[in-house]
Amino acid sequence: MTAASVIDLLDLDRADTEALLAGWGLKPFHGRNLFKWIHKHGVDDFDAMTDLSRALRERLAQETRIGIPRMVAEQPSADGTVKWVLELADGQRVETVHIPEDKRRTLCVSSQVGCALDCRFCATARQGFNRNLTTAEIIGQVWFASRRLGPMPTNVVMMGMGEPLANFDAVVKAMGMMQDDFGYMLAKQRVTLSTSGVVPNIHRLAQVSDVSLAVSLHAPDNALRDQLVPINRKYPLEELIPACRAYLRGDRRRRITWEYVMLDGVNDSDRHAKSLIRLLEGTPSKVNLIPFNPFPGSGFGTSPPERVEAFRLRLLRSGLVTTTRKTRGDEIAAACGQLVGRVQDRSRRTLPVSLQQH
């Protein structure tokens, strides 16, 4: 059997695993047990799966594998954040971050090697883009972290390297595995997908998933967002905001989280706050203000703390739930917008010039 024909079991959700073993003439519960061993118990040694028959374990060892990414670096931060650099089978590398806080254990997971969306303030975008991750490579990050840490994460955010909705099928399948009761048992509100605004796939997501939705907004009008988040030129705010409202399906208990990186002198004035209030009127929202995490050559500065606080209070007075994200892991380049991995860029784009002050 060639390496290419060996089945990576991390690519299979529970239904796929049951179907695989059904094709081998076995009952569905054997597939459920196998899925549970891998994902709920974190076992990658077939011999340790003691309620599977010896014949099945031998066949699994011959025809399948559990393709866990290889850790090449582990960087702990003073605040408890840990960043792992994980190498994939083809030598590409992605980064996964664990952020502990009180009783929460949040895992930030990558969906692509690099990112093609070219957001001006993001270090990942500066690395270019190589390819989408497979379902196995996405869920493999969760498997690795759960095994490395001991307890499973309480929350997973698809906010690592890449645009999750540009890798729709693999991401949706992996998120389903995260929620599976025989897998990682995460409730829908504890899995969050963050998008820069791929509007058609927000509509698609609403048809197949009910995970929490976060949107990288960063500007209250099209003119500025066109520069900061170039995908806005294709899917402007007039399309993005209604798509997000529709995603909530009228459920008043749910909100869209709007991520807003605070860039000194660019998007942080009172005028911008007023425009943001008008933009989000009528949309159940939570605004997450994110102090910019500098990186070499970004061309941006971080809004002063007093400016961030004034912006936050302006939004709060309007009735918008607003928080300022505590920067975590910035000294190990694990904070928002800092993940870079190792990317062999295939996008052939030129690097952006610094944005003019707006």
PDB file of N, CA and C in Angstrom, residues 82-126:
ATOM      1  N   VAL A  82       0.348  30.110  25.372  1.00  0.00           N
ATOM      2  CA  VAL A  82       1.352  29.249  24.742  1.00  0.00           C
ATOM      3  C   VAL A  82       1.099  29.234  23.238  1.00  0.00           C
ATOM      4  N   LYS A  83       2.165  29.426  22.474  1.00  0.00           N
ATOM      5  CA  LYS A  83       2.070  29.302  21.021  1.00  0.00           C
ATOM      6  C   LYS A  83       2.873  28.097  20.568  1.00  0.00           C
ATOM      7  N   TRP A  84       2.233  27.297  19.710  1.00  0.00           N
ATOM      8  CA  TRP A  84       2.928  26.164  19.108  1.00  0.00           C
ATOM      9  C   TRP A  84       3.100  26.409  17.612  1.00  0.00           C
ATOM     10  N   VAL A  85       4.282  26.138  17.123  1.00  0.00           N
ATOM     11  CA  VAL A  85       4.527  26.100  15.685  1.00  0.00           C
ATOM     12  C   VAL A  85       4.456  24.638  15.274  1.00  0.00           C
ATOM     13  N   LEU A  86       3.509  24.332  14.389  1.00  0.00           N
ATOM     14  CA  LEU A  86       3.250  22.950  13.996  1.00  0.00           C
ATOM     15  C   LEU A  86       3.608  22.757  12.526  1.00  0.00           C
ATOM     16  N   GLU A  87       4.356  21.700  12.258  1.00  0.00           N
ATOM     17  CA  GLU A  87       4.775  21.414  10.885  1.00  0.00           C
ATOM     18  C   GLU A  87       3.870  20.352  10.279  1.00  0.00           C
ATOM     19  N   LEU A  88       3.439  20.615   9.056  1.00  0.00           N
ATOM     20  CA  LEU A  88       2.553  19.709   8.335  1.00  0.00           C
ATOM     21  C   LEU A  88       3.381  18.743   7.484  1.00  0.00           C
ATOM     22  N   ALA A  89       2.720  17.786   6.868  1.00  0.00           N
ATOM     23  CA  ALA A  89       3.429  16.724   6.146  1.00  0.00           C
ATOM     24  C   ALA A  89       4.283  17.259   5.008  1.00  0.00           C
ATOM     25  N   ASP A  90       3.870  18.390   4.404  1.00  0.00           N
ATOM     26  CA  ASP A  90       4.627  18.937   3.275  1.00  0.00           C
ATOM     27  C   ASP A  90       5.668  19.968   3.698  1.00  0.00           C
ATOM     28  N   GLY A  91       5.898  20.098   5.005  1.00  0.00           N
ATOM     29  CA  GLY A  91       6.903  21.031   5.489  1.00  0.00           C
ATOM     30  C   GLY A  91       6.384  22.424   5.774  1.00  0.00           C
ATOM     31  N   GLN A  92       5.160  22.740   5.359  1.00  0.00           N
ATOM     32  CA  GLN A  92       4.562  24.020   5.711  1.00  0.00           C
ATOM     33  C   GLN A  92       4.316  24.070   7.221  1.00  0.00           C
ATOM     34  N   ARG A  93       4.275  25.267   7.775  1.00  0.00           N
ATOM     35  CA  ARG A  93       4.071  25.412   9.208  1.00  0.00           C
ATOM     36  C   ARG A  93       2.940  26.392   9.495  1.00  0.00           C
ATOM     37  N   VAL A  94       2.176  26.067  10.514  1.00  0.00           N
ATOM     38  CA  VAL A  94       1.122  26.952  10.986  1.00  0.00           C
ATOM     39  C   VAL A  94       1.303  27.146  12.482  1.00  0.00           C
ATOM     40  N   GLU A  95       0.572  28.129  13.015  1.00  0.00           N
ATOM     41  CA  GLU A  95       0.688  28.419  14.436  1.00  0.00           C
ATOM     42  C   GLU A  95      -0.673  28.270  15.115  1.00  0.00           C
ATOM     43  N   THR A  96      -0.629  27.710  16.316  1.00  0.00           N
ATOM     44  CA  THR A  96      -1.815  27.474  17.137  1.00  0.00           C
ATOM     45  C   THR A  96      -1.528  28.044  18.516  1.00  0.00           C
ATOM     46  N   VAL A  97      -2.516  28.715  19.095  1.00  0.00           N
ATOM     47  CA  VAL A  97      -2.288  29.425  20.348  1.00  0.00           C
ATOM     48  C   VAL A  97      -3.307  28.976  21.397  1.00  0.00           C
ATOM     49  N   HIS A  98      -2.824  28.729  22.613  1.00  0.00           N
ATOM     50  CA  HIS A  98      -3.694  28.421  23.747  1.00  0.00           C
ATOM     51  C   HIS A  98      -3.688  29.608  24.698  1.00  0.00           C
ATOM     52  N   ILE A  99      -4.903  30.084  25.050  1.00  0.00           N
ATOM     53  CA  ILE A  99      -5.045  31.263  25.900  1.00  0.00           C
ATOM     54  C   ILE A  99      -5.873  30.878  27.120  1.00  0.00           C
ATOM     55  N   PRO A 100      -5.241  30.668  28.279  1.00  0.00           N
ATOM     56  CA  PRO A 100      -5.991  30.332  29.489  1.00  0.00           C
ATOM     57  C   PRO A 100      -6.464  31.597  30.198  1.00  0.00           C
ATOM     58  N   GLU A 101      -7.671  31.549  30.734  1.00  0.00           N
ATOM     59  CA  GLU A 101      -8.194  32.674  31.503  1.00  0.00           C
ATOM     60  C   GLU A 101      -9.281  32.179  32.435  1.00  0.00           C
ATOM     61  N   ASP A 102      -9.025  32.260  33.739  1.00  0.00           N
ATOM     62  CA  ASP A 102      -9.944  31.742  34.739  1.00  0.00           C
ATOM     63  C   ASP A 102     -10.259  30.280  34.407  1.00  0.00           C
ATOM     64  N   LYS A 103     -11.541  29.966  34.173  1.00  0.00           N
ATOM     65  CA  LYS A 103     -11.926  28.591  33.870  1.00  0.00           C
ATOM     66  C   LYS A 103     -11.980  28.308  32.365  1.00  0.00           C
ATOM     67  N   ARG A 104     -11.675  29.310  31.551  1.00  0.00           N
ATOM     68  CA  ARG A 104     -11.705  29.143  30.095  1.00  0.00           C
ATOM     69  C   ARG A 104     -10.339  28.715  29.583  1.00  0.00           C
ATOM     70  N   ARG A 105     -10.345  27.817  28.632  1.00  0.00           N
ATOM     71  CA  ARG A 105      -9.139  27.408  27.925  1.00  0.00           C
ATOM     72  C   ARG A 105      -9.441  27.553  26.435  1.00  0.00           C
ATOM     73  N   THR A 106      -9.042  28.694  25.891  1.00  0.00           N
ATOM     74  CA  THR A 106      -9.389  29.017  24.504  1.00  0.00           C
ATOM     75  C   THR A 106      -8.252  28.642  23.578  1.00  0.00           C
ATOM     76  N   LEU A 107      -8.596  27.946  22.509  1.00  0.00           N
ATOM     77  CA  LEU A 107      -7.621  27.535  21.512  1.00  0.00           C
ATOM     78  C   LEU A 107      -7.883  28.303  20.227  1.00  0.00           C
ATOM     79  N   CYS A 108      -6.860  28.998  19.740  1.00  0.00           N
ATOM     80  CA  CYS A 108      -6.945  29.745  18.488  1.00  0.00           C
ATOM     81  C   CYS A 108      -6.323  28.896  17.386  1.00  0.00           C
ATOM     82  N   VAL A 109      -7.146  28.537  16.397  1.00  0.00           N
ATOM     83  CA  VAL A 109      -6.793  27.520  15.406  1.00  0.00           C
ATOM     84  C   VAL A 109      -6.678  28.142  14.019  1.00  0.00           C
ATOM     85  N   SER A 110      -5.683  27.703  13.255  1.00  0.00           N
ATOM     86  CA  SER A 110      -5.476  28.179  11.889  1.00  0.00           C
ATOM     87  C   SER A 110      -6.281  27.359  10.896  1.00  0.00           C
ATOM     88  N   SER A 111      -6.652  28.003   9.781  1.00  0.00           N
ATOM     89  CA  SER A 111      -7.424  27.332   8.735  1.00  0.00           C
ATOM     90  C   SER A 111      -6.710  27.294   7.384  1.00  0.00           C
ATOM     91  N   GLN A 112      -5.649  28.089   7.231  1.00  0.00           N
ATOM     92  CA  GLN A 112      -4.890  28.130   5.990  1.00  0.00           C
ATOM     93  C   GLN A 112      -3.410  28.301   6.316  1.00  0.00           C
ATOM     94  N   VAL A 113      -2.576  27.957   5.346  1.00  0.00           N
ATOM     95  CA  VAL A 113      -1.156  28.292   5.435  1.00  0.00           C
ATOM     96  C   VAL A 113      -1.013  29.683   4.842  1.00  0.00           C
ATOM     97  N   GLY A 114      -0.903  30.680   5.726  1.00  0.00           N
ATOM     98  CA  GLY A 114      -0.903  32.068   5.275  1.00  0.00           C
ATOM     99  C   GLY A 114      -2.315  32.570   5.079  1.00  0.00           C
ATOM    100  N   CYS A 115      -2.437  33.671   4.349  1.00  0.00           N
ATOM    101  CA  CYS A 115      -3.749  34.254   4.068  1.00  0.00           C
ATOM    102  C   CYS A 115      -3.639  35.108   2.814  1.00  0.00           C
ATOM    103  N   ALA A 116      -4.651  35.031   1.968  1.00  0.00           N
ATOM    104  CA  ALA A 116      -4.644  35.751   0.696  1.00  0.00           C
ATOM    105  C   ALA A 116      -5.398  37.070   0.744  1.00  0.00           C
ATOM    106  N   LEU A 117      -5.982  37.425   1.895  1.00  0.00           N
ATOM    107  CA  LEU A 117      -6.879  38.577   1.919  1.00  0.00           C
ATOM    108  C   LEU A 117      -6.172  39.913   2.119  1.00  0.00           C
ATOM    109  N   ASP A 118      -4.907  39.905   2.508  1.00  0.00           N
ATOM    110  CA  ASP A 118      -4.081  41.113   2.432  1.00  0.00           C
ATOM    111  C   ASP A 118      -4.547  42.252   3.328  1.00  0.00           C
ATOM    112  N   CYS A 119      -5.112  41.949   4.494  1.00  0.00           N
ATOM    113  CA  CYS A 119      -5.474  43.021   5.433  1.00  0.00           C
ATOM    114  C   CYS A 119      -4.207  43.747   5.854  1.00  0.00           C
ATOM    115  N   ARG A 120      -4.257  45.070   5.831  1.00  0.00           N
ATOM    116  CA  ARG A 120      -3.043  45.868   5.909  1.00  0.00           C
ATOM    117  C   ARG A 120      -2.311  45.805   7.244  1.00  0.00           C
ATOM    118  N   PHE A 121      -3.030  45.474   8.314  1.00  0.00           N
ATOM    119  CA  PHE A 121      -2.459  45.542   9.655  1.00  0.00           C
ATOM    120  C   PHE A 121      -2.117  44.161  10.202  1.00  0.00           C
ATOM    121  N   CYS A 122      -2.133  43.139   9.350  1.00  0.00           N
ATOM    122  CA  CYS A 122      -2.004  41.750   9.810  1.00  0.00           C
ATOM    123  C   CYS A 122      -0.677  41.153   9.347  1.00  0.00           C
ATOM    124  N   ALA A 123       0.107  40.650  10.305  1.00  0.00           N
ATOM    125  CA  ALA A 123       1.398  40.053   9.973  1.00  0.00           C
ATOM    126  C   ALA A 123       1.236  38.782   9.155  1.00  0.00           C
ATOM    127  N   THR A 124       0.163  38.029   9.403  1.00  0.00           N
ATOM    128  CA  THR A 124      -0.077  36.806   8.629  1.00  0.00           C
ATOM    129  C   THR A 124      -0.202  37.127   7.151  1.00  0.00           C
ATOM    130  N   ALA A 125      -0.951  38.206   6.838  1.00  0.00           N
ATOM    131  CA  ALA A 125      -1.158  38.581   5.439  1.00  0.00           C
ATOM    132  C   ALA A 125       0.147  38.929   4.754  1.00  0.00           C
ATOM    133  N   ARG A 126       1.094  39.498   5.493  1.00  0.00           N
ATOM    134  CA  ARG A 126       2.374  39.873   4.892  1.00  0.00           C
ATOM    135  C   ARG A 126       3.177  38.655   4.441  1.00  0.00           C
TER     136      ARG A 126
END
